[in-house]
Amino acid sequence: MSDWKFDLVPAPAPGTKAQGNVVWGDPLLTGWDWPYVAIRGAEPGPAVLVTAGIHGSEYPAIDGAVRLGAALDPMSIRGQVLCLPLMNPEAFWRRAAYVVPTDGLNLNRAFPGKADGSFSERLAWQLVQKAIRHADAYIDMHGGDLPEALVPFAIYQETGITAVDAKSDMMARAFGLPSLLIQQSTGGPASGMTLAAAANLGVPAVIVEDGGAGQYDPRIAAAMSTGAQNVLRGLGVLDGGPPDLASPNRYTRFLWQRSRNAGFFRQSVSVGQFVSVGEKIGGLNDFFNCEIEEIVAVAPGQILFLITSPAIPENGLICGIGLSS
Ligand SMILES: [Zn+2]
């Protein structure tokens, strides 16, 4: 009898590690390689899922997960870790932002997915059914996508179940990022995220974000691997005692600001900056050096992400502001 939890991949023997490419068991989900590393401790313990590359151009997160899978020694962990560093390979190989090119959907808006849906919906469904729902804890690693800069932050979604929320909070603080957004179960700027699917199943989960704007930074990748290992210490998968728990800036609302018009965006603020109501974030300009729209902060808070590409479409995303209330 195997106590290996993640049906998605074959069970490694206790005290061993296995690697390969996922076979999803859905004829539509082929044509790309989805690498995995499965680490099974000799001793029982929690089952932890780690994903990255849900957005395929968030490079430090992808490499952070690769480094994590390589760093974990099955003889020194309790429990099991399944590491999937490249969940959206088509976006990675095509250098695409936000979406899975084949169906144009944002994979991190497609959860919990559909068994008979489009490519992204089926991919989300398989991940939920064969991995997320069996996890005792889930870490989903991200960053700013190709046209976005961000300051490092974590997000978890409240479930209303005290023990689950406390574990998500611990995971976020153990990872060690300076800002933390606590998302309510409804009313956020985006639905269909991995952490929402996990929260709805009562699985403690955190999204961690670092790096961005199409840059690969090995220091950030290494820090993300270290952050994930600190979460594993907090969960008792790794030894080493309790990690230092950070006291991040805490935000309870995430406000995304969009443009009305299309235009060339000239920013007036830096990512990470604290803004007050009415403070200018930037201007949209035409190609005759005329400002056609001024974008000002509609609430006070910290700019957690900011678009770096000046090419802004109508109703284009400009920034996300973390608000304290
Ligand atoms: Zn992302």
XYZ file of C-alpha atoms and ligand atoms in Angstrom:
326
model
C 0.000 0.000 0.000
C 1.493 3.295 -1.044
C 0.814 6.420 0.935
C 2.054 8.552 -1.953
C -0.612 11.251 -2.275
C -0.084 12.751 -5.697
C -1.774 10.538 -8.324
C -0.332 12.778 -11.001
C 3.025 10.989 -11.071
C 4.219 7.474 -10.187
C 5.106 6.980 -6.521
C 8.822 7.007 -5.777
C 9.952 4.398 -3.224
C 10.278 5.784 0.326
C 13.591 7.608 0.723
C 14.003 8.222 -3.012
C 13.491 10.896 -5.585
C 12.104 10.557 -9.110
C 11.949 12.925 -12.044
C 10.399 12.979 -15.475
C 7.596 14.572 -17.415
C 3.962 14.500 -16.347
C 1.525 12.357 -18.311
C -1.797 14.090 -17.663
C -4.077 11.333 -18.878
C -5.999 13.741 -21.111
C -5.410 13.438 -24.894
C -5.614 17.225 -25.292
C -2.776 17.818 -22.820
C 0.134 16.734 -24.990
C 2.709 18.332 -27.251
C 4.829 19.858 -24.474
C 6.977 18.597 -21.621
C 5.810 19.317 -18.090
C 8.806 18.401 -15.904
C 8.359 17.172 -12.353
C 10.530 16.159 -9.431
C 8.907 13.914 -6.814
C 10.696 13.570 -3.473
C 9.497 11.000 -0.965
C 11.007 10.982 2.483
C 11.832 7.779 4.311
C 9.603 8.987 7.145
C 5.954 10.011 6.854
C 4.942 13.648 6.975
C 3.017 16.294 5.077
C 2.428 16.219 1.315
C 3.510 19.509 -0.200
C 2.858 20.641 -3.757
C 5.024 23.311 -5.377
C 4.214 24.798 -8.783
C 5.802 27.549 -10.880
C 5.536 28.721 -14.449
C 1.725 28.920 -14.407
C 2.756 32.136 -16.138
C 5.509 30.852 -18.384
C 7.639 33.999 -18.532
C 8.085 34.481 -14.777
C 11.648 33.228 -14.838
C 13.018 33.522 -11.275
C 10.000 31.575 -9.958
C 10.498 28.807 -12.526
C 14.191 28.509 -11.729
C 13.481 28.777 -8.006
C 11.280 25.681 -8.277
C 13.939 23.880 -10.344
C 16.541 24.666 -7.683
C 14.168 23.543 -4.932
C 13.548 20.170 -6.594
C 17.304 19.669 -6.959
C 18.078 20.762 -3.392
C 15.695 18.439 -1.552
C 17.256 15.219 -0.304
C 14.724 12.417 0.220
C 16.758 11.062 3.142
C 16.399 14.326 5.017
C 12.725 15.142 4.502
C 9.622 13.923 6.269
C 6.667 13.432 3.981
C 6.570 14.139 0.281
C 7.109 17.023 -2.082
C 5.939 17.248 -5.690
C 7.623 20.037 -7.593
C 6.243 21.170 -10.994
C 8.438 24.062 -12.167
C 6.953 24.683 -15.619
C 3.169 24.433 -15.603
C 2.716 26.512 -18.772
C 5.482 25.321 -21.122
C 3.894 26.801 -24.249
C 4.072 30.327 -22.790
C 7.692 29.732 -21.756
C 8.814 28.532 -25.188
C 6.814 31.208 -27.020
C 7.860 33.974 -24.577
C 4.204 34.812 -24.011
C 2.773 36.932 -21.203
C -0.265 36.093 -19.064
C -1.894 33.378 -21.174
C -1.607 29.881 -22.522
C -1.249 30.781 -26.224
C -3.218 27.823 -27.570
C -6.538 28.979 -26.064
C -5.684 32.526 -25.018
C -6.739 31.911 -21.405
C -4.866 33.025 -18.312
C -4.163 29.717 -16.548
C -4.263 31.465 -13.182
C -7.878 32.486 -13.890
C -8.931 29.023 -15.081
C -8.993 27.187 -11.732
C -10.595 24.909 -10.596
C -10.909 24.071 -14.283
C -13.198 21.805 -16.273
C -12.747 18.145 -17.201
C -14.015 18.752 -20.740
C -13.007 22.398 -21.191
C -10.317 24.072 -23.269
C -6.610 23.321 -22.876
C -6.097 25.675 -19.897
C -9.300 24.573 -18.167
C -8.371 20.907 -18.528
C -4.829 21.548 -17.294
C -6.216 23.318 -14.221
C -8.716 20.503 -13.664
C -6.089 17.783 -13.810
C -3.827 19.673 -11.419
C -6.660 20.173 -8.933
C -7.914 16.590 -9.102
C -4.550 14.807 -9.068
C -2.404 17.102 -6.947
C -3.931 20.173 -5.248
C -6.790 18.339 -3.548
C -4.365 15.774 -2.045
C -1.882 18.349 -0.736
C -1.483 19.273 2.917
C 0.079 22.532 1.740
C 0.561 24.232 -1.630
C 3.110 26.839 -2.732
C 2.542 28.480 -6.158
C 5.525 30.571 -7.277
C 5.104 33.605 -9.526
C 6.603 36.994 -10.304
C 5.876 39.986 -12.501
C 5.073 38.780 -16.017
C 6.907 40.098 -19.135
C 5.466 43.653 -18.970
C 5.267 43.990 -15.149
C 7.587 45.008 -12.335
C 6.710 44.111 -8.779
C 7.959 44.217 -5.244
C 8.170 40.822 -3.568
C 4.884 39.848 -1.951
C 2.836 36.839 -0.924
C -0.914 36.256 -1.183
C -3.185 33.805 0.521
C -6.943 33.533 0.494
C -8.917 33.273 3.714
C -11.105 30.216 4.063
C -12.758 31.009 7.401
C -11.273 27.773 8.759
C -8.947 28.953 11.532
C -6.379 26.171 11.284
C -6.144 26.420 7.483
C -5.786 30.214 7.525
C -3.175 30.067 10.301
C -1.122 27.606 8.256
C -1.363 29.739 5.103
C -0.308 32.769 7.160
C 2.658 30.877 8.594
C 3.692 29.726 5.099
C 3.547 33.280 3.744
C 5.641 34.660 6.604
C 8.124 31.772 6.518
C 8.791 32.442 2.829
C 10.021 35.827 4.032
C 8.680 38.367 1.514
C 8.169 41.932 2.766
C 4.498 42.383 1.833
C 1.505 40.111 2.352
C -1.903 40.394 0.793
C -4.715 38.519 2.506
C -7.433 37.956 -0.051
C -11.076 37.518 0.871
C -12.945 34.619 -0.686
C -15.014 36.972 -2.864
C -14.669 40.425 -4.291
C -10.991 40.343 -5.265
C -9.777 41.716 -8.600
C -9.312 38.260 -10.108
C -10.977 34.894 -9.678
C -9.955 31.443 -10.781
C -6.532 31.505 -9.154
C -4.676 28.435 -7.861
C -4.926 29.590 -4.272
C -8.687 30.052 -4.543
C -9.114 26.486 -5.791
C -6.949 25.297 -2.891
C -8.828 27.455 -0.358
C -12.146 26.050 -1.549
C -10.802 22.555 -0.828
C -9.498 23.598 2.601
C -5.868 23.258 1.484
C -3.476 25.829 3.006
C -1.911 27.663 0.070
C 0.171 30.676 -0.765
C 1.188 32.449 -3.955
C 4.631 34.045 -3.732
C 5.778 36.671 -6.206
C 9.300 37.941 -6.875
C 11.205 39.231 -9.885
C 9.600 40.312 -13.134
C 9.675 42.280 -16.367
C 11.091 39.375 -18.341
C 14.333 39.402 -16.364
C 16.072 36.300 -15.125
C 17.892 37.020 -11.869
C 19.721 34.043 -10.322
C 19.802 35.718 -6.892
C 16.011 35.948 -6.852
C 15.702 32.347 -8.066
C 18.003 31.191 -5.252
C 16.075 33.272 -2.715
C 12.793 31.706 -3.863
C 14.224 28.216 -3.403
C 15.416 29.223 0.073
C 12.026 30.769 0.872
C 10.255 27.549 -0.106
C 12.678 25.532 2.042
C 11.857 27.808 4.973
C 8.171 27.046 4.395
C 9.059 23.328 4.438
C 10.824 23.899 7.795
C 7.684 25.578 9.099
C 5.636 22.579 7.961
C 8.030 20.072 9.561
C 9.083 18.569 6.216
C 12.631 19.821 6.715
C 14.566 19.974 9.966
C 16.272 23.074 11.158
C 13.801 24.404 13.632
C 11.149 27.016 13.071
C 12.093 29.562 10.411
C 12.278 33.250 11.138
C 8.759 34.448 10.539
C 8.711 37.826 8.839
C 6.355 40.629 9.883
C 5.341 41.827 6.439
C 3.293 44.864 5.499
C -0.196 43.386 5.613
C -2.880 44.308 3.102
C -6.457 43.149 3.097
C -7.529 44.537 -0.277
C -5.925 44.472 -3.695
C -6.997 47.320 -5.945
C -6.140 47.029 -9.631
C -6.207 50.250 -11.606
C -6.907 50.300 -15.317
C -6.789 52.917 -18.037
C -9.844 54.187 -19.891
C -7.975 54.908 -23.130
C -5.198 53.335 -25.113
C -1.919 55.227 -25.109
C 1.784 55.418 -24.362
C 2.218 55.164 -20.597
C 4.736 57.423 -18.878
C 4.965 56.398 -15.239
C 5.310 58.955 -12.425
C 5.878 56.493 -9.578
C 8.105 53.522 -8.858
C 6.946 50.063 -8.001
C 6.891 49.582 -4.220
C 6.123 53.240 -3.619
C 3.379 54.230 -1.169
C 0.815 56.516 -2.792
C -1.935 58.731 -1.420
C -5.347 59.382 -2.950
C -5.049 61.611 -5.999
C -1.322 61.059 -6.394
C -0.353 60.758 -10.024
C 0.661 57.238 -11.060
C 1.361 58.251 -14.646
C -0.034 59.621 -17.846
C -1.223 58.116 -21.090
C 0.080 60.037 -24.045
C -0.610 60.170 -27.754
C 2.180 60.332 -30.308
C 2.046 64.139 -30.568
C 3.425 64.528 -26.994
C -0.007 65.255 -25.589
C -1.257 63.673 -22.356
C -4.692 62.240 -23.023
C -5.354 60.688 -19.617
C -3.956 61.195 -16.165
C -3.988 58.119 -13.933
C -4.171 58.898 -10.220
C -4.349 56.630 -7.204
C -7.964 56.167 -6.115
C -7.004 54.784 -2.689
C -3.923 55.021 -0.472
C -1.554 52.078 -0.342
C 1.556 50.430 -1.720
C 2.068 49.829 -5.434
C 2.761 46.099 -5.453
C 2.976 45.758 -9.220
C 3.317 48.291 -12.004
C 3.238 47.849 -15.742
C 6.640 48.448 -17.350
C 5.581 48.346 -20.986
C 4.337 51.744 -22.196
C 1.955 50.112 -24.688
C -1.376 50.298 -22.865
C -4.586 49.156 -24.547
C -8.051 50.481 -23.688
C -9.006 49.308 -20.195
C -5.378 48.239 -19.794
C -3.978 47.138 -16.471
C -1.686 49.788 -14.944
C -0.909 48.703 -11.396
C -2.065 46.838 -8.318
C -2.218 48.668 -5.013
C -2.240 46.881 -1.676
C -4.678 48.539 0.726
C -4.810 48.145 4.470
C -8.595 48.360 4.722
Zn 2.139 34.932 -12.365
